Amino acid sequence: MGKPIQILIVEDEMIIAANIALQLNNLDYEVLGIIPRAEEVLPSIRSYPPDIILMDINLKGDFDGIELVHIIQKEFKIPIIYLTANADEAHFNRAKATHPYAFISKPFKKLDLQRAIELTLIRILEEKELDLETRSPFVLSDCIFVRSHDKMVKVSLDSILYIEAERNYCKIHCRDKEHLLVTTLKYLEEKLTTHTLLRIHRSFIVNLSHIDEIATSHVVIAKKAIPISSDLKKELLQHIQKI
């Protein structure tokens, strides 16, 4: 598994927050933390910025969740999903002014939470697509979204044979197709935390599941000989044993 989507819960009712955290874990998301007080949120985000924030509107304290989001948005561009037991028109209009990605009314079901997060992820992808020429590819736990003409194409990590660096570009080699990314191999190495994709050379990341041969100085994948750096060969053998 690769790195999961990281979500911060800002909720002052701890029983509700714990239940949300449990549901998120069951959906394979990572809960960065549960924060009950508004003044604790910014220091947390500065240290560990999440991918998404679940924000309770009715926080106790000097300011509520909507006011807190206005403060957060002065420093960060983090997708917000509001949680509220008070869905009246006044609260909705105030919340709407902060351009949230979703709005969930309490009490809610697991499916409500799941759909809100999935819609948020789709919107994140759409926003990345607007400026794809200058942005890095969007890497999820089991796939990479890459640009193909005027659309985003999902490439399963399992389908990747190997990734090859070409200056400031990377070429993803699959059995039936190649994809060119405007990014560095180092960026992909940091994002691809799955155990089956491993960097074995300064110019190559390989899918261990597709290796056909291992020689002294290279591996073979789909009849392609790929060099192994001497200092990375031991790591390669260790990872293969874990598959």
mmCIF file with all atom_site columns, N, CA, C and O in Angstrom, residues 131-174:
data_model
loop_
_atom_site.group_PDB
_atom_site.id
_atom_site.type_symbol
_atom_site.label_atom_id
_atom_site.label_alt_id
_atom_site.label_comp_id
_atom_site.label_asym_id
_atom_site.label_entity_id
_atom_site.label_seq_id
_atom_site.pdbx_PDB_ins_code
_atom_site.Cartn_x
_atom_site.Cartn_y
_atom_site.Cartn_z
_atom_site.occupancy
_atom_site.B_iso_or_equiv
_atom_site.pdbx_formal_charge
_atom_site.auth_seq_id
_atom_site.auth_comp_id
_atom_site.auth_asym_id
_atom_site.auth_atom_id
_atom_site.pdbx_PDB_model_num
ATOM 1   N N  . ASP A 1 131 ? -4.061 23.016 -14.327 1.00 0.00 ? 131 ASP A N  1
ATOM 2   C CA . ASP A 1 131 ? -2.717 23.544 -14.546 1.00 0.00 ? 131 ASP A CA 1
ATOM 3   C C  . ASP A 1 131 ? -1.711 22.399 -14.588 1.00 0.00 ? 131 ASP A C  1
ATOM 4   O O  . ASP A 1 131 ? -0.653 22.458 -13.982 1.00 0.00 ? 131 ASP A O  1
ATOM 5   N N  . LEU A 1 132 ? -2.061 21.367 -15.326 1.00 0.00 ? 132 LEU A N  1
ATOM 6   C CA . LEU A 1 132 ? -1.270 20.143 -15.285 1.00 0.00 ? 132 LEU A CA 1
ATOM 7   C C  . LEU A 1 132 ? 0.135  20.309 -15.834 1.00 0.00 ? 132 LEU A C  1
ATOM 8   O O  . LEU A 1 132 ? 1.052  19.581 -15.467 1.00 0.00 ? 132 LEU A O  1
ATOM 9   N N  . GLU A 1 133 ? 0.324  21.262 -16.750 1.00 0.00 ? 133 GLU A N  1
ATOM 10  C CA . GLU A 1 133 ? 1.650  21.427 -17.352 1.00 0.00 ? 133 GLU A CA 1
ATOM 11  C C  . GLU A 1 133 ? 2.700  21.812 -16.314 1.00 0.00 ? 133 GLU A C  1
ATOM 12  O O  . GLU A 1 133 ? 3.877  21.500 -16.464 1.00 0.00 ? 133 GLU A O  1
ATOM 13  N N  . THR A 1 134 ? 2.306  22.515 -15.266 1.00 0.00 ? 134 THR A N  1
ATOM 14  C CA . THR A 1 134 ? 3.275  22.971 -14.273 1.00 0.00 ? 134 THR A CA 1
ATOM 15  C C  . THR A 1 134 ? 3.135  22.268 -12.929 1.00 0.00 ? 134 THR A C  1
ATOM 16  O O  . THR A 1 134 ? 3.855  22.599 -11.999 1.00 0.00 ? 134 THR A O  1
ATOM 17  N N  . ARG A 1 135 ? 2.212  21.314 -12.830 1.00 0.00 ? 135 ARG A N  1
ATOM 18  C CA . ARG A 1 135 ? 2.009  20.617 -11.564 1.00 0.00 ? 135 ARG A CA 1
ATOM 19  C C  . ARG A 1 135 ? 2.516  19.189 -11.655 1.00 0.00 ? 135 ARG A C  1
ATOM 20  O O  . ARG A 1 135 ? 2.584  18.598 -12.722 1.00 0.00 ? 135 ARG A O  1
ATOM 21  N N  . SER A 1 136 ? 2.855  18.622 -10.527 1.00 0.00 ? 136 SER A N  1
ATOM 22  C CA . SER A 1 136 ? 3.313  17.246 -10.481 1.00 0.00 ? 136 SER A CA 1
ATOM 23  C C  . SER A 1 136 ? 2.129  16.296 -10.642 1.00 0.00 ? 136 SER A C  1
ATOM 24  O O  . SER A 1 136 ? 0.986  16.663 -10.386 1.00 0.00 ? 136 SER A O  1
ATOM 25  N N  . PRO A 1 137 ? 2.383  15.051 -11.070 1.00 0.00 ? 137 PRO A N  1
ATOM 26  C CA . PRO A 1 137 ? 1.299  14.075 -11.198 1.00 0.00 ? 137 PRO A CA 1
ATOM 27  C C  . PRO A 1 137 ? 0.664  13.793 -9.847  1.00 0.00 ? 137 PRO A C  1
ATOM 28  O O  . PRO A 1 137 ? 1.308  13.929 -8.810  1.00 0.00 ? 137 PRO A O  1
ATOM 29  N N  . PHE A 1 138 ? -0.610 13.383 -9.884  1.00 0.00 ? 138 PHE A N  1
ATOM 30  C CA . PHE A 1 138 ? -1.348 13.121 -8.655  1.00 0.00 ? 138 PHE A CA 1
ATOM 31  C C  . PHE A 1 138 ? -1.223 11.646 -8.318  1.00 0.00 ? 138 PHE A C  1
ATOM 32  O O  . PHE A 1 138 ? -1.686 10.782 -9.065  1.00 0.00 ? 138 PHE A O  1
ATOM 33  N N  . VAL A 1 139 ? -0.561 11.358 -7.194  1.00 0.00 ? 139 VAL A N  1
ATOM 34  C CA . VAL A 1 139 ? -0.267 9.978  -6.810  1.00 0.00 ? 139 VAL A CA 1
ATOM 35  C C  . VAL A 1 139 ? -1.175 9.564  -5.654  1.00 0.00 ? 139 VAL A C  1
ATOM 36  O O  . VAL A 1 139 ? -1.189 10.202 -4.601  1.00 0.00 ? 139 VAL A O  1
ATOM 37  N N  . LEU A 1 140 ? -1.945 8.488  -5.861  1.00 0.00 ? 140 LEU A N  1
ATOM 38  C CA . LEU A 1 140 ? -2.761 7.913  -4.808  1.00 0.00 ? 140 LEU A CA 1
ATOM 39  C C  . LEU A 1 140 ? -2.134 6.598  -4.352  1.00 0.00 ? 140 LEU A C  1
ATOM 40  O O  . LEU A 1 140 ? -1.073 6.208  -4.820  1.00 0.00 ? 140 LEU A O  1
ATOM 41  N N  . SER A 1 141 ? -2.792 5.903  -3.435  1.00 0.00 ? 141 SER A N  1
ATOM 42  C CA . SER A 1 141 ? -2.189 4.711  -2.846  1.00 0.00 ? 141 SER A CA 1
ATOM 43  C C  . SER A 1 141 ? -2.056 3.563  -3.842  1.00 0.00 ? 141 SER A C  1
ATOM 44  O O  . SER A 1 141 ? -1.170 2.726  -3.701  1.00 0.00 ? 141 SER A O  1
ATOM 45  N N  . ASP A 1 142 ? -2.924 3.513  -4.872  1.00 0.00 ? 142 ASP A N  1
ATOM 46  C CA . ASP A 1 142 ? -2.875 2.383  -5.802  1.00 0.00 ? 142 ASP A CA 1
ATOM 47  C C  . ASP A 1 142 ? -2.767 2.793  -7.259  1.00 0.00 ? 142 ASP A C  1
ATOM 48  O O  . ASP A 1 142 ? -2.833 1.947  -8.157  1.00 0.00 ? 142 ASP A O  1
ATOM 49  N N  . CYS A 1 143 ? -2.593 4.094  -7.530  1.00 0.00 ? 143 CYS A N  1
ATOM 50  C CA . CYS A 1 143 ? -2.535 4.539  -8.924  1.00 0.00 ? 143 CYS A CA 1
ATOM 51  C C  . CYS A 1 143 ? -1.883 5.915  -9.045  1.00 0.00 ? 143 CYS A C  1
ATOM 52  O O  . CYS A 1 143 ? -1.661 6.604  -8.045  1.00 0.00 ? 143 CYS A O  1
ATOM 53  N N  . ILE A 1 144 ? -1.573 6.276  -10.293 1.00 0.00 ? 144 ILE A N  1
ATOM 54  C CA . ILE A 1 144 ? -1.098 7.614  -10.628 1.00 0.00 ? 144 ILE A CA 1
ATOM 55  C C  . ILE A 1 144 ? -2.025 8.173  -11.698 1.00 0.00 ? 144 ILE A C  1
ATOM 56  O O  . ILE A 1 144 ? -2.351 7.463  -12.662 1.00 0.00 ? 144 ILE A O  1
ATOM 57  N N  . PHE A 1 145 ? -2.465 9.411  -11.548 1.00 0.00 ? 145 PHE A N  1
ATOM 58  C CA . PHE A 1 145 ? -3.238 10.064 -12.593 1.00 0.00 ? 145 PHE A CA 1
ATOM 59  C C  . PHE A 1 145 ? -2.273 10.887 -13.453 1.00 0.00 ? 145 PHE A C  1
ATOM 60  O O  . PHE A 1 145 ? -1.563 11.757 -12.943 1.00 0.00 ? 145 PHE A O  1
ATOM 61  N N  . VAL A 1 146 ? -2.239 10.578 -14.752 1.00 0.00 ? 146 VAL A N  1
ATOM 62  C CA . VAL A 1 146 ? -1.321 11.257 -15.667 1.00 0.00 ? 146 VAL A CA 1
ATOM 63  C C  . VAL A 1 146 ? -2.111 11.918 -16.787 1.00 0.00 ? 146 VAL A C  1
ATOM 64  O O  . VAL A 1 146 ? -3.243 11.528 -17.086 1.00 0.00 ? 146 VAL A O  1
ATOM 65  N N  . ARG A 1 147 ? -1.506 12.904 -17.394 1.00 0.00 ? 147 ARG A N  1
ATOM 66  C CA . ARG A 1 147 ? -2.177 13.614 -18.475 1.00 0.00 ? 147 ARG A CA 1
ATOM 67  C C  . ARG A 1 147 ? -2.018 12.870 -19.784 1.00 0.00 ? 147 ARG A C  1
ATOM 68  O O  . ARG A 1 147 ? -0.935 12.410 -20.133 1.00 0.00 ? 147 ARG A O  1
ATOM 69  N N  . SER A 1 148 ? -3.122 12.723 -20.503 1.00 0.00 ? 148 SER A N  1
ATOM 70  C CA . SER A 1 148 ? -3.115 12.151 -21.841 1.00 0.00 ? 148 SER A CA 1
ATOM 71  C C  . SER A 1 148 ? -3.980 13.032 -22.713 1.00 0.00 ? 148 SER A C  1
ATOM 72  O O  . SER A 1 148 ? -5.202 13.013 -22.620 1.00 0.00 ? 148 SER A O  1
ATOM 73  N N  . HIS A 1 149 ? -3.327 13.876 -23.508 1.00 0.00 ? 149 HIS A N  1
ATOM 74  C CA . HIS A 1 149 ? -4.023 14.870 -24.338 1.00 0.00 ? 149 HIS A CA 1
ATOM 75  C C  . HIS A 1 149 ? -4.801 15.834 -23.445 1.00 0.00 ? 149 HIS A C  1
ATOM 76  O O  . HIS A 1 149 ? -4.229 16.550 -22.663 1.00 0.00 ? 149 HIS A O  1
ATOM 77  N N  . ASP A 1 150 ? -6.138 15.822 -23.493 1.00 0.00 ? 150 ASP A N  1
ATOM 78  C CA . ASP A 1 150 ? -6.922 16.799 -22.730 1.00 0.00 ? 150 ASP A CA 1
ATOM 79  C C  . ASP A 1 150 ? -7.637 16.170 -21.541 1.00 0.00 ? 150 ASP A C  1
ATOM 80  O O  . ASP A 1 150 ? -8.616 16.724 -21.040 1.00 0.00 ? 150 ASP A O  1
ATOM 81  N N  . LYS A 1 151 ? -7.148 15.036 -21.062 1.00 0.00 ? 151 LYS A N  1
ATOM 82  C CA . LYS A 1 151 ? -7.828 14.381 -19.941 1.00 0.00 ? 151 LYS A CA 1
ATOM 83  C C  . LYS A 1 151 ? -6.817 13.747 -19.006 1.00 0.00 ? 151 LYS A C  1
ATOM 84  O O  . LYS A 1 151 ? -5.634 13.640 -19.302 1.00 0.00 ? 151 LYS A O  1
ATOM 85  N N  . MET A 1 152 ? -7.304 13.335 -17.831 1.00 0.00 ? 152 MET A N  1
ATOM 86  C CA . MET A 1 152 ? -6.496 12.632 -16.861 1.00 0.00 ? 152 MET A CA 1
ATOM 87  C C  . MET A 1 152 ? -6.751 11.134 -16.997 1.00 0.00 ? 152 MET A C  1
ATOM 88  O O  . MET A 1 152 ? -7.894 10.700 -17.074 1.00 0.00 ? 152 MET A O  1
ATOM 89  N N  . VAL A 1 153 ? -5.687 10.359 -17.013 1.00 0.00 ? 153 VAL A N  1
ATOM 90  C CA . VAL A 1 153 ? -5.792 8.909  -17.169 1.00 0.00 ? 153 VAL A CA 1
ATOM 91  C C  . VAL A 1 153 ? -5.250 8.230  -15.911 1.00 0.00 ? 153 VAL A C  1
ATOM 92  O O  . VAL A 1 153 ? -4.172 8.587  -15.424 1.00 0.00 ? 153 VAL A O  1
ATOM 93  N N  . LYS A 1 154 ? -5.993 7.266  -15.422 1.00 0.00 ? 154 LYS A N  1
ATOM 94  C CA . LYS A 1 154 ? -5.588 6.520  -14.236 1.00 0.00 ? 154 LYS A CA 1
ATOM 95  C C  . LYS A 1 154 ? -4.679 5.360  -14.644 1.00 0.00 ? 154 LYS A C  1
ATOM 96  O O  . LYS A 1 154 ? -5.049 4.523  -15.452 1.00 0.00 ? 154 LYS A O  1
ATOM 97  N N  . VAL A 1 155 ? -3.478 5.332  -14.058 1.00 0.00 ? 155 VAL A N  1
ATOM 98  C CA . VAL A 1 155 ? -2.526 4.248  -14.309 1.00 0.00 ? 155 VAL A CA 1
ATOM 99  C C  . VAL A 1 155 ? -2.353 3.465  -13.009 1.00 0.00 ? 155 VAL A C  1
ATOM 100 O O  . VAL A 1 155 ? -1.847 3.995  -12.015 1.00 0.00 ? 155 VAL A O  1
ATOM 101 N N  . SER A 1 156 ? -2.785 2.231  -13.010 1.00 0.00 ? 156 SER A N  1
ATOM 102 C CA . SER A 1 156 ? -2.645 1.380  -11.824 1.00 0.00 ? 156 SER A CA 1
ATOM 103 C C  . SER A 1 156 ? -1.172 1.120  -11.532 1.00 0.00 ? 156 SER A C  1
ATOM 104 O O  . SER A 1 156 ? -0.382 0.856  -12.451 1.00 0.00 ? 156 SER A O  1
ATOM 105 N N  . LEU A 1 157 ? -0.795 1.202  -10.259 1.00 0.00 ? 157 LEU A N  1
ATOM 106 C CA . LEU A 1 157 ? 0.604  0.921  -9.893  1.00 0.00 ? 157 LEU A CA 1
ATOM 107 C C  . LEU A 1 157 ? 0.989  -0.511 -10.240 1.00 0.00 ? 157 LEU A C  1
ATOM 108 O O  . LEU A 1 157 ? 2.130  -0.783 -10.616 1.00 0.00 ? 157 LEU A O  1
ATOM 109 N N  . ASP A 1 158 ? 0.032  -1.437 -10.135 1.00 0.00 ? 158 ASP A N  1
ATOM 110 C CA . ASP A 1 158 ? 0.319  -2.833 -10.458 1.00 0.00 ? 158 ASP A CA 1
ATOM 111 C C  . ASP A 1 158 ? 0.678  -3.017 -11.927 1.00 0.00 ? 158 ASP A C  1
ATOM 112 O O  . ASP A 1 158 ? 1.399  -3.956 -12.280 1.00 0.00 ? 158 ASP A O  1
ATOM 113 N N  . SER A 1 159 ? 0.157  -2.136 -12.793 1.00 0.00 ? 159 SER A N  1
ATOM 114 C CA . SER A 1 159 ? 0.397  -2.279 -14.236 1.00 0.00 ? 159 SER A CA 1
ATOM 115 C C  . SER A 1 159 ? 1.752  -1.715 -14.672 1.00 0.00 ? 159 SER A C  1
ATOM 116 O O  . SER A 1 159 ? 2.194  -1.956 -15.791 1.00 0.00 ? 159 SER A O  1
ATOM 117 N N  . ILE A 1 160 ? 2.402  -0.966 -13.796 1.00 0.00 ? 160 ILE A N  1
ATOM 118 C CA . ILE A 1 160 ? 3.688  -0.351 -14.143 1.00 0.00 ? 160 ILE A CA 1
ATOM 119 C C  . ILE A 1 160 ? 4.792  -1.404 -14.122 1.00 0.00 ? 160 ILE A C  1
ATOM 120 O O  . ILE A 1 160 ? 4.956  -2.129 -13.141 1.00 0.00 ? 160 ILE A O  1
ATOM 121 N N  . LEU A 1 161 ? 5.550  -1.486 -15.212 1.00 0.00 ? 161 LEU A N  1
ATOM 122 C CA . LEU A 1 161 ? 6.712  -2.380 -15.270 1.00 0.00 ? 161 LEU A CA 1
ATOM 123 C C  . LEU A 1 161 ? 7.918  -1.700 -14.632 1.00 0.00 ? 161 LEU A C  1
ATOM 124 O O  . LEU A 1 161 ? 8.551  -2.239 -13.742 1.00 0.00 ? 161 LEU A O  1
ATOM 125 N N  . TYR A 1 162 ? 8.227  -0.506 -15.132 1.00 0.00 ? 162 TYR A N  1
ATOM 126 C CA . TYR A 1 162 ? 9.314  0.287  -14.563 1.00 0.00 ? 162 TYR A CA 1
ATOM 127 C C  . TYR A 1 162 ? 9.139  1.745  -14.960 1.00 0.00 ? 162 TYR A C  1
ATOM 128 O O  . TYR A 1 162 ? 8.369  2.068  -15.878 1.00 0.00 ? 162 TYR A O  1
ATOM 129 N N  . ILE A 1 163 ? 9.825  2.622  -14.243 1.00 0.00 ? 163 ILE A N  1
ATOM 130 C CA . ILE A 1 163 ? 9.792  4.059  -14.521 1.00 0.00 ? 163 ILE A CA 1
ATOM 131 C C  . ILE A 1 163 ? 11.220 4.509  -14.812 1.00 0.00 ? 163 ILE A C  1
ATOM 132 O O  . ILE A 1 163 ? 12.139 4.208  -14.042 1.00 0.00 ? 163 ILE A O  1
ATOM 133 N N  . GLU A 1 164 ? 11.379 5.231  -15.889 1.00 0.00 ? 164 GLU A N  1
ATOM 134 C CA . GLU A 1 164 ? 12.710 5.634  -16.348 1.00 0.00 ? 164 GLU A CA 1
ATOM 135 C C  . GLU A 1 164 ? 12.844 7.149  -16.344 1.00 0.00 ? 164 GLU A C  1
ATOM 136 O O  . GLU A 1 164 ? 11.961 7.861  -16.829 1.00 0.00 ? 164 GLU A O  1
ATOM 137 N N  . ALA A 1 165 ? 13.929 7.651  -15.778 1.00 0.00 ? 165 ALA A N  1
ATOM 138 C CA . ALA A 1 165 ? 14.177 9.098  -15.752 1.00 0.00 ? 165 ALA A CA 1
ATOM 139 C C  . ALA A 1 165 ? 14.801 9.542  -17.057 1.00 0.00 ? 165 ALA A C  1
ATOM 140 O O  . ALA A 1 165 ? 15.715 8.895  -17.585 1.00 0.00 ? 165 ALA A O  1
ATOM 141 N N  . GLU A 1 166 ? 14.299 10.665 -17.580 1.00 0.00 ? 166 GLU A N  1
ATOM 142 C CA . GLU A 1 166 ? 14.863 11.288 -18.778 1.00 0.00 ? 166 GLU A CA 1
ATOM 143 C C  . GLU A 1 166 ? 14.942 12.793 -18.525 1.00 0.00 ? 166 GLU A C  1
ATOM 144 O O  . GLU A 1 166 ? 14.004 13.518 -18.761 1.00 0.00 ? 166 GLU A O  1
ATOM 145 N N  . ARG A 1 167 ? 16.074 13.229 -17.966 1.00 0.00 ? 167 ARG A N  1
ATOM 146 C CA . ARG A 1 167 ? 16.275 14.631 -17.571 1.00 0.00 ? 167 ARG A CA 1
ATOM 147 C C  . ARG A 1 167 ? 15.193 15.035 -16.578 1.00 0.00 ? 167 ARG A C  1
ATOM 148 O O  . ARG A 1 167 ? 15.073 14.456 -15.521 1.00 0.00 ? 167 ARG A O  1
ATOM 149 N N  . ASN A 1 168 ? 14.372 16.048 -16.912 1.00 0.00 ? 168 ASN A N  1
ATOM 150 C CA . ASN A 1 168 ? 13.322 16.493 -15.990 1.00 0.00 ? 168 ASN A CA 1
ATOM 151 C C  . ASN A 1 168 ? 11.991 15.807 -16.248 1.00 0.00 ? 168 ASN A C  1
ATOM 152 O O  . ASN A 1 168 ? 10.943 16.256 -15.780 1.00 0.00 ? 168 ASN A O  1
ATOM 153 N N  . TYR A 1 169 ? 12.040 14.715 -16.995 1.00 0.00 ? 169 TYR A N  1
ATOM 154 C CA . TYR A 1 169 ? 10.844 13.952 -17.285 1.00 0.00 ? 169 TYR A CA 1
ATOM 155 C C  . TYR A 1 169 ? 11.000 12.537 -16.733 1.00 0.00 ? 169 TYR A C  1
ATOM 156 O O  . TYR A 1 169 ? 12.106 12.075 -16.459 1.00 0.00 ? 169 TYR A O  1
ATOM 157 N N  . CYS A 1 170 ? 9.878  11.842 -16.618 1.00 0.00 ? 170 CYS A N  1
ATOM 158 C CA . CYS A 1 170 ? 9.894  10.424 -16.290 1.00 0.00 ? 170 CYS A CA 1
ATOM 159 C C  . CYS A 1 170 ? 8.973  9.699  -17.254 1.00 0.00 ? 170 CYS A C  1
ATOM 160 O O  . CYS A 1 170 ? 7.893  10.193 -17.589 1.00 0.00 ? 170 CYS A O  1
ATOM 161 N N  . LYS A 1 171 ? 9.406  8.549  -17.684 1.00 0.00 ? 171 LYS A N  1
ATOM 162 C CA . LYS A 1 171 ? 8.596  7.743  -18.586 1.00 0.00 ? 171 LYS A CA 1
ATOM 163 C C  . LYS A 1 171 ? 8.134  6.488  -17.842 1.00 0.00 ? 171 LYS A C  1
ATOM 164 O O  . LYS A 1 171 ? 8.944  5.709  -17.349 1.00 0.00 ? 171 LYS A O  1
ATOM 165 N N  . ILE A 1 172 ? 6.806  6.329  -17.752 1.00 0.00 ? 172 ILE A N  1
ATOM 166 C CA . ILE A 1 172 ? 6.227  5.143  -17.121 1.00 0.00 ? 172 ILE A CA 1
ATOM 167 C C  . ILE A 1 172 ? 6.014  4.091  -18.200 1.00 0.00 ? 172 ILE A C  1
ATOM 168 O O  . ILE A 1 172 ? 5.306  4.325  -19.176 1.00 0.00 ? 172 ILE A O  1
ATOM 169 N N  . HIS A 1 173 ? 6.626  2.934  -18.020 1.00 0.00 ? 173 HIS A N  1
ATOM 170 C CA . HIS A 1 173 ? 6.504  1.840  -18.983 1.00 0.00 ? 173 HIS A CA 1
ATOM 171 C C  . HIS A 1 173 ? 5.512  0.806  -18.455 1.00 0.00 ? 173 HIS A C  1
ATOM 172 O O  . HIS A 1 173 ? 5.730  0.214  -17.396 1.00 0.00 ? 173 HIS A O  1
ATOM 173 N N  . CYS A 1 174 ? 4.409  0.616  -19.173 1.00 0.00 ? 174 CYS A N  1
ATOM 174 C CA . CYS A 1 174 ? 3.475  -0.472 -18.913 1.00 0.00 ? 174 CYS A CA 1
ATOM 175 C C  . CYS A 1 174 ? 3.594  -1.464 -20.077 1.00 0.00 ? 174 CYS A C  1
ATOM 176 O O  . CYS A 1 174 ? 4.298  -1.209 -21.042 1.00 0.00 ? 174 CYS A O  1
#
